[in-house]
Coordinates of C-alpha atoms in Angstrom, one line a residue:
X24 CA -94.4 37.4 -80.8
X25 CA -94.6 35.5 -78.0
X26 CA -95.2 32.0 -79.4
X27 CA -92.1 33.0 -81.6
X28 CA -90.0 33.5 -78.9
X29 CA -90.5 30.7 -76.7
X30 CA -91.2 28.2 -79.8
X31 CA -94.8 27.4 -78.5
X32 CA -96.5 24.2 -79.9
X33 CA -99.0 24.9 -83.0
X34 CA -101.3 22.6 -82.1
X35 CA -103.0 23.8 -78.9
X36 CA -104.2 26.9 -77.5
X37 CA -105.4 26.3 -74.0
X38 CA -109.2 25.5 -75.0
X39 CA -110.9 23.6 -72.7
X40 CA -108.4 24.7 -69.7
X41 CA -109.6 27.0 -66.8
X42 CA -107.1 29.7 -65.7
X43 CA -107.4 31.9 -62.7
X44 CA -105.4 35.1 -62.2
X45 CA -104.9 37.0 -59.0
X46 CA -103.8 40.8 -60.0
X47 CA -104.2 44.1 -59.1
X48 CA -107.2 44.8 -61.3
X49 CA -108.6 44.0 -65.0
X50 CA -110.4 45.1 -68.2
X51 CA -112.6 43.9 -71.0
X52 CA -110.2 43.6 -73.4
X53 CA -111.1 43.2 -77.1
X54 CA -108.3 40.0 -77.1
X55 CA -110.5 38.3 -74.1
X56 CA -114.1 38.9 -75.8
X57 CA -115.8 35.7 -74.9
X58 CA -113.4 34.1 -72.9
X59 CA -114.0 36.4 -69.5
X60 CA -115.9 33.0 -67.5
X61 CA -116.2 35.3 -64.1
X62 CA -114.9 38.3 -62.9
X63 CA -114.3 38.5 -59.0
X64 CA -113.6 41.6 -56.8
X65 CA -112.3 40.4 -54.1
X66 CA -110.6 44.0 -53.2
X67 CA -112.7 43.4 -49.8
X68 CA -114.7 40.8 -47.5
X69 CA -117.5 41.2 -49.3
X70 CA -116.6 39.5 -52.5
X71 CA -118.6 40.4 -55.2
X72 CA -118.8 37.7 -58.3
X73 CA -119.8 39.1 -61.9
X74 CA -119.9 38.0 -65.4
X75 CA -118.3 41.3 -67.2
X76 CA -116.2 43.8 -65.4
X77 CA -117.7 47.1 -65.0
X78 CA -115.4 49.5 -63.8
X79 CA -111.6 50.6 -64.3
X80 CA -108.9 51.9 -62.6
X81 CA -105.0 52.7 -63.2
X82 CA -104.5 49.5 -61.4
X83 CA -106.8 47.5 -64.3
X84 CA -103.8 47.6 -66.4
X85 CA -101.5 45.0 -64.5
X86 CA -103.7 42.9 -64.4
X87 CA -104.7 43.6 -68.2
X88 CA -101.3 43.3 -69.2
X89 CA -100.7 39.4 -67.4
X90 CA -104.3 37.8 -68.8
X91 CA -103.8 39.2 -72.6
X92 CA -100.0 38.4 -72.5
X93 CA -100.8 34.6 -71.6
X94 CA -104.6 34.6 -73.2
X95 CA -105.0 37.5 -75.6
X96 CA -106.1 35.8 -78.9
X97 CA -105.0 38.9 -81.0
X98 CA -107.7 40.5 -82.4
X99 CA -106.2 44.3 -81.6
X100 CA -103.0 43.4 -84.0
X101 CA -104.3 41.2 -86.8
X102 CA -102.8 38.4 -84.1
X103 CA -99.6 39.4 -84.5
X104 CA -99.6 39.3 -80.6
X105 CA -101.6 36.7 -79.7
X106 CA -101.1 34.9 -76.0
X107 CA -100.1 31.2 -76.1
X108 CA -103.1 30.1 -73.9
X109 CA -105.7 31.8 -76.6
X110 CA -108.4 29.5 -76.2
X111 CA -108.3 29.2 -72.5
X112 CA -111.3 30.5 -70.6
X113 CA -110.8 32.9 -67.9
X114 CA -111.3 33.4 -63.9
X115 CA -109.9 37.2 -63.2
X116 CA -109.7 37.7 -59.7
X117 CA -109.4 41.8 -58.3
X118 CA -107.4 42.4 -55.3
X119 CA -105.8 45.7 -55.1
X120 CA -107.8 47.9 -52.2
X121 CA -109.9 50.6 -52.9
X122 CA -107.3 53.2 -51.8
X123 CA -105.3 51.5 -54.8
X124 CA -102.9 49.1 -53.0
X125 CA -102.1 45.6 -52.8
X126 CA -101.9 43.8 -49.5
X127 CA -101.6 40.5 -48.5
X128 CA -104.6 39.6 -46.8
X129 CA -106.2 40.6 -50.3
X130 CA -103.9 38.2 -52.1
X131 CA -105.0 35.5 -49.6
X132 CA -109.0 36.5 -49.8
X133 CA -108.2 35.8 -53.7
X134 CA -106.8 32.5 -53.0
X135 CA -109.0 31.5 -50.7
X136 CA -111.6 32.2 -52.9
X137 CA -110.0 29.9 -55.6
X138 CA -109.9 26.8 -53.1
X139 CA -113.5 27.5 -52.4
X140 CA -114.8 27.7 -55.7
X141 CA -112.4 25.4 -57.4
X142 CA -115.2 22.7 -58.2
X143 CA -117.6 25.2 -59.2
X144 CA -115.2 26.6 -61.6
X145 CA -112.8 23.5 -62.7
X146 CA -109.8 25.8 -62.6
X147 CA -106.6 24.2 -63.4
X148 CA -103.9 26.8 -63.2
X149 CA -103.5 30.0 -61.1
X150 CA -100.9 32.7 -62.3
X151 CA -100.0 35.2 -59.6
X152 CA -98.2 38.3 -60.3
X153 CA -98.4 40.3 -57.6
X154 CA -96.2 40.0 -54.2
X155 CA -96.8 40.1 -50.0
X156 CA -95.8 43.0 -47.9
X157 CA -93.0 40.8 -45.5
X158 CA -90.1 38.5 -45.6
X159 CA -90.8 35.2 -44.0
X160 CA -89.6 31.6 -43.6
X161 CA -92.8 30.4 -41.6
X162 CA -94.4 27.4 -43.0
X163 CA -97.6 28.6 -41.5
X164 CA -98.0 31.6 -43.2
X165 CA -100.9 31.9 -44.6
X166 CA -99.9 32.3 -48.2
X167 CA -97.7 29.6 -47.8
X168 CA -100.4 27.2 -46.5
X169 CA -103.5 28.3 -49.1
X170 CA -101.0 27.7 -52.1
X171 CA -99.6 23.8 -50.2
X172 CA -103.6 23.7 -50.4
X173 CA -104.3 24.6 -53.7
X174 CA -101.6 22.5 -54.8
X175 CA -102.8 19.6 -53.2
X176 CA -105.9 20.1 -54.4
X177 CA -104.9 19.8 -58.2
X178 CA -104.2 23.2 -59.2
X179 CA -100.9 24.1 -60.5
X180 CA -99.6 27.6 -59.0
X181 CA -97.2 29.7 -60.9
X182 CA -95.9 33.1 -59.1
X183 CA -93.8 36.1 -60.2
X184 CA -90.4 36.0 -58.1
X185 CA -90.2 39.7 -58.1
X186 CA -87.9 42.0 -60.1
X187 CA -85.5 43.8 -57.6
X188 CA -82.6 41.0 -57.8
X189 CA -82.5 40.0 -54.1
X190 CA -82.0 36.9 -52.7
X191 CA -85.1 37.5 -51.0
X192 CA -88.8 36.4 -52.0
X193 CA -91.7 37.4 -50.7
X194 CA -95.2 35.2 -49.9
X195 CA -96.5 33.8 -51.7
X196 CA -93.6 33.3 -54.3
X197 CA -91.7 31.5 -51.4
X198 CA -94.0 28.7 -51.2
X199 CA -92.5 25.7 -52.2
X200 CA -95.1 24.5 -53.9
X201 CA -95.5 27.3 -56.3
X202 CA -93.8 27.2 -59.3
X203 CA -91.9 30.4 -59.3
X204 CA -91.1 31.9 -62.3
X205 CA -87.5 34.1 -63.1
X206 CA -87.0 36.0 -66.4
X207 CA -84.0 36.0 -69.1
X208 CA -83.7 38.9 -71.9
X209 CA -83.7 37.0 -75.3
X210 CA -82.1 40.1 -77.0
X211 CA -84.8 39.4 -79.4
X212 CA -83.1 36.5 -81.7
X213 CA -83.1 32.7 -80.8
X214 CA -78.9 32.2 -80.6
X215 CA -78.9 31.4 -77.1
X216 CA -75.1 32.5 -76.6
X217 CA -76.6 36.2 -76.7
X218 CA -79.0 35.4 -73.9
X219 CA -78.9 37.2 -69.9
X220 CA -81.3 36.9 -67.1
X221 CA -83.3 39.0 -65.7
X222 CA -82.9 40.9 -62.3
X223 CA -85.1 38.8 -60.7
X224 CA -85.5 37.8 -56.6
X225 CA -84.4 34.4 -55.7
X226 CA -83.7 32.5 -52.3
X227 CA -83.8 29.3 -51.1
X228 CA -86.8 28.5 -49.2
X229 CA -87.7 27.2 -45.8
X230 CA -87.9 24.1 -46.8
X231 CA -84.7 23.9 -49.1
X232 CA -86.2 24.0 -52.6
X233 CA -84.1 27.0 -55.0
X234 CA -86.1 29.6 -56.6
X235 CA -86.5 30.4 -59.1
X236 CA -87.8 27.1 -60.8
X237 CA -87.8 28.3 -64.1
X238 CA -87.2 31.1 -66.2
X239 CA -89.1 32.7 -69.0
X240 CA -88.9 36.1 -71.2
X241 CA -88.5 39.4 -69.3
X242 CA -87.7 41.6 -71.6
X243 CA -89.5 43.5 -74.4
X244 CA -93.1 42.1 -74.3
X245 CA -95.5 43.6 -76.0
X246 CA -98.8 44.8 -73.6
X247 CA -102.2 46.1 -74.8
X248 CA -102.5 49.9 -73.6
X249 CA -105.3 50.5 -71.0
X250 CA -108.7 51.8 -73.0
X251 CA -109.7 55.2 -72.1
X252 CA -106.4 55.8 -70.0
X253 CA -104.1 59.1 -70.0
X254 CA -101.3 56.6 -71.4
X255 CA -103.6 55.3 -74.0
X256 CA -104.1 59.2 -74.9
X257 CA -100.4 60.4 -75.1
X258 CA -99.4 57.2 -76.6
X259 CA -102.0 57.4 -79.2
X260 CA -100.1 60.5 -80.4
X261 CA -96.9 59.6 -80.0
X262 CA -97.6 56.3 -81.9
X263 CA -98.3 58.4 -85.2
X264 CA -95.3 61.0 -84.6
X265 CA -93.4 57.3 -85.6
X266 CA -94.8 57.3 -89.0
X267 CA -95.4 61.0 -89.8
X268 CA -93.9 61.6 -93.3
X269 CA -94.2 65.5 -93.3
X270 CA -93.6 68.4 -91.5
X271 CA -97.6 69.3 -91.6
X272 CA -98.4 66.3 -90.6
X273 CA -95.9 66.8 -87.5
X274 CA -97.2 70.2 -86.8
X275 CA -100.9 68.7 -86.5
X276 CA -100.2 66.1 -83.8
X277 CA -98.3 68.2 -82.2
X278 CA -101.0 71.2 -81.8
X279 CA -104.1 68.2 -81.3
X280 CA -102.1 66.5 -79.3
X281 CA -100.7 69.0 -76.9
X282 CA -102.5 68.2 -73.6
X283 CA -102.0 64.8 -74.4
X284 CA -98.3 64.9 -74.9
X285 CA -98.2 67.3 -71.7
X286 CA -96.9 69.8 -74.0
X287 CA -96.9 74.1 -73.1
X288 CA -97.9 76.7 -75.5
X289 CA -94.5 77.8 -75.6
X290 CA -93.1 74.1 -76.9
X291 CA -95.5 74.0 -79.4
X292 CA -94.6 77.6 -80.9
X293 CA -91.3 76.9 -81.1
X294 CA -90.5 73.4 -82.9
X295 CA -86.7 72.5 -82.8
X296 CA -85.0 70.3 -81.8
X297 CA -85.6 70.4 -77.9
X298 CA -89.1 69.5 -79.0
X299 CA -88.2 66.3 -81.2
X300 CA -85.8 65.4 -78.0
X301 CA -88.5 65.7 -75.8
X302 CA -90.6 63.6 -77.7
X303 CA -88.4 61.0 -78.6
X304 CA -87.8 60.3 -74.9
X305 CA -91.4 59.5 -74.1
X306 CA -91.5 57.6 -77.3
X307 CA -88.8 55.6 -75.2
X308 CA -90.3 56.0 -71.6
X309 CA -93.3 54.4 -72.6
X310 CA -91.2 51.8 -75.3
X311 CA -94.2 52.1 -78.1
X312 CA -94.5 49.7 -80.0
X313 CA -97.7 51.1 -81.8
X314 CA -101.3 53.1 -80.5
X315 CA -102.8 50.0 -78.9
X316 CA -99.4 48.4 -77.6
X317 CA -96.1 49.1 -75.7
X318 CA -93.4 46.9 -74.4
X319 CA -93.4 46.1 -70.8
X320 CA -90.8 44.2 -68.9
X321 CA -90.5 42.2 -65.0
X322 CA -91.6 38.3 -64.2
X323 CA -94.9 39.6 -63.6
X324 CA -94.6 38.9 -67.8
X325 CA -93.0 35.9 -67.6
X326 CA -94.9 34.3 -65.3
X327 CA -98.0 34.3 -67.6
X328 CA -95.8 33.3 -70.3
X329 CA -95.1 29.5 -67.8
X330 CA -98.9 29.9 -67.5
X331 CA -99.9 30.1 -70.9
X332 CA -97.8 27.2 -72.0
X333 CA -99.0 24.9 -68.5
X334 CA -102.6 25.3 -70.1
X335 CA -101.5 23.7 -73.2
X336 CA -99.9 21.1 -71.4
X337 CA -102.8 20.5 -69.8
X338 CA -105.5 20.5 -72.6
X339 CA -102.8 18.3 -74.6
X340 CA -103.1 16.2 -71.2
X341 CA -106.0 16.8 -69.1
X342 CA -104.6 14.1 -66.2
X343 CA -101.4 15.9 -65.0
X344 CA -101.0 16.7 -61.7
X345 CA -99.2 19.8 -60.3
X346 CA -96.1 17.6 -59.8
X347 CA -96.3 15.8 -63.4
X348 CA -96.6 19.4 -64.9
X349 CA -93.6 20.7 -62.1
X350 CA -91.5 17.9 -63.3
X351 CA -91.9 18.2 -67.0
X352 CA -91.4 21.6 -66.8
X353 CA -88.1 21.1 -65.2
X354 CA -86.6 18.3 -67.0
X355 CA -87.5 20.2 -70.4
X356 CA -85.8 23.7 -69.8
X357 CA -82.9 24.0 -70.0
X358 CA -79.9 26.1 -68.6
X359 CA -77.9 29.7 -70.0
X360 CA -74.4 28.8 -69.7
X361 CA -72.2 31.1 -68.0
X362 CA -74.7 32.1 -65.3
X363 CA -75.3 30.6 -61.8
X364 CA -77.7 27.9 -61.4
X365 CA -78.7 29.5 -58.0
X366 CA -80.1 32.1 -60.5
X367 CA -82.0 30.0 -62.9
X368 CA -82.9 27.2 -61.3
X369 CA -83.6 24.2 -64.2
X370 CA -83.0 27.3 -66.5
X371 CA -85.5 28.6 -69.6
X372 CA -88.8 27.1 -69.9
X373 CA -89.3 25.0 -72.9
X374 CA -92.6 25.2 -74.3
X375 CA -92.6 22.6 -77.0
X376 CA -91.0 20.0 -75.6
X377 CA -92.9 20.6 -72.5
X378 CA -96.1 19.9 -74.5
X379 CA -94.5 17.1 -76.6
X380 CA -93.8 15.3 -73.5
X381 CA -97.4 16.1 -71.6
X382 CA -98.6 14.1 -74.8
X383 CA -96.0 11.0 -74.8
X384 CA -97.3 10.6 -70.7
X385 CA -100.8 11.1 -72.3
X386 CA -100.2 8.3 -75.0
X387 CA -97.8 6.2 -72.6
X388 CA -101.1 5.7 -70.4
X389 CA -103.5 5.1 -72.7
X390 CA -101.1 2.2 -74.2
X391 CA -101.1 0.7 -70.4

């Protein structure tokens, strides 16, 4: 799980802490039942503010995927996935267009909206996984400026760098203010010796800070499925091809599941082993983990991940500032040997000790 992997602190789950997330789109997910304070379509001028989300789209599952990652309290799998940040409350912002895109001046409306409605709302933390359209080292951009604004406004902003391997970053990941968030593949075990990074983007910004800032798992996270989606369908399937014991059995979810599983009436009347091939490799496409989860990869993962772990730090220590949390954060992680530090900038996020050391400020002040 999650918490496993990063060694997340026991002792705190985000309650208390407001967290915003700018995506492509959302759902009402069974591990957010309770939790969803506001959701916000901001897909066009006329933002539209509602307490439950009412519709779906393919582009509800980014955005799905990012808020249960850092959030989720597990209730689909007996909390065997449950997010760091279960306890936090939730602001989930929409801003993928109608015609199923997402631009920047959506990503901007979204912001902007935060800055507007950030007293109303007491939102601490912002995760953005989603990326501009251009190149640019303009201070005056305006995804640059809202998230200097934000920043300064108390409100800590964490953005995926991107996932092609450039030295390039895109707005607003390039703002210097943002905490900008890399990935490493953990290979699954904690012996750091086995541990790469991620292809993520990283440049050095206009004003000379490195990015990324920090790294966290890439690699292998487990994601709810999308409810009522055409994955959800074929994966439902495909999830109990993994633990059919018989060939009956086989044969069954095979004939139910055929339009599911985008099988013809000539594969099904002929199993062999083209079939099973054929099968296997979308048991693999989709990386299954079970009928309600898959893996998923990118920084758009890890960046909820920092997320998560910032809201514990911050209901451990409601009085940090963006730079208190940038700077523990930083002095906590620590490097992968054998890789650049260009890459990885302080290196892998530390979630323990960043929360141990959110406390000791806590304590240090209340001894003054």
């Amino acid at each position: 799980s999650t918490p496993q992997r990063v060694n997340a602190h026991p002792d705190f789950d985000g309650r208390g802490v407001q967290i915003a997330f700018v995506d492509s789109g959302f759902s009402n997910h069974p591990d957010l039942t309770g939790r969803i304070a506001l959701h916000v379509d901001a897909s066009t001028r006329h933002i539209i503010e509602e307490s439950h989300i009412t519709t779906y789209t393919d582009m509800s599952w980014h955005g799905q995927m990012t808020s249960v990652i850092a959030a989720g309290d597990g209730r689909m799998s007996n909390g065997q996935f449950r997010g760091i940040a279960s306890g936090a409350e939730l602001v989930l912002i929409k801003v993928s267009t109608p015609s199923f895109r997402i631009k920047e001046p959506d990503i901007l409306r979204g912001l902007r909206w935060i800055d507007e409605a950030r007293d109303r709302h007491n939102i601490r933390v912002v995760n953005v996984s989603v990326g501009g359209d251009f190149h640019t080292h303009d201070p005056n951009n305006p995804l640059h400026q809202i998230v200097k604004r934000l920043t300064e406004s108390g409100i800590t902003v964490v953005i995926s760098s991107g996932n092609s391997g450039r030295d390039q970053l895109l707005p607003p990941a390039s703002a210097p203010e943002a905490i900008t968030v890399g990935g490493y593949q953990d290979h699954n075990t904690h012996n750091e010796n086995q541990w790469t990074l991620y292809r993520h983007n990283h440049e050095t910004v206009y004003d000379g800070t490195r990015k990324p800032e920090i790294l966290a798992p890439a690699e292998w996270i487990a994601s709810p499925l999308l409810p009522d989606s055409e994955t959800e369908a074929e994966i439902g399937y495909l999830a109990r091809l993994l633990t059919t014991k018989s060939k009956s059995e086989f044969y069954w979810i095979v004939a139910h599941g055929q339009k599911a599983l985008h099988l013809t009436d000539e594969e099904i009347k002929h199993i062999n082993q083209a079939l099973y091939d054929k099968l296997q490799g979308r048991i693999f496409h989709h990386k299954v983990v079970n009928a309600d989860y898959q893996y998923v990869d990118g920084t758009s993962v890890a960046a909820p991940i920092v997320t998560s772990v910032i809201a514990q730090m911050l209901q451990a220590n409601p009085s940090l500032t963006p730079a208190d949390i940038r700077r523990i954060l930083l002095e906590t992680a620590k490097r992968i040997d054998h890789f650049p530090d260009y890459l990885q900038g302080a290196g892998v996020l530390r979630a323990y000790d960043a929360v141990e050391m959110a406390l000791a400020m806590r304590q240090m002040m209340s001894n003054r």
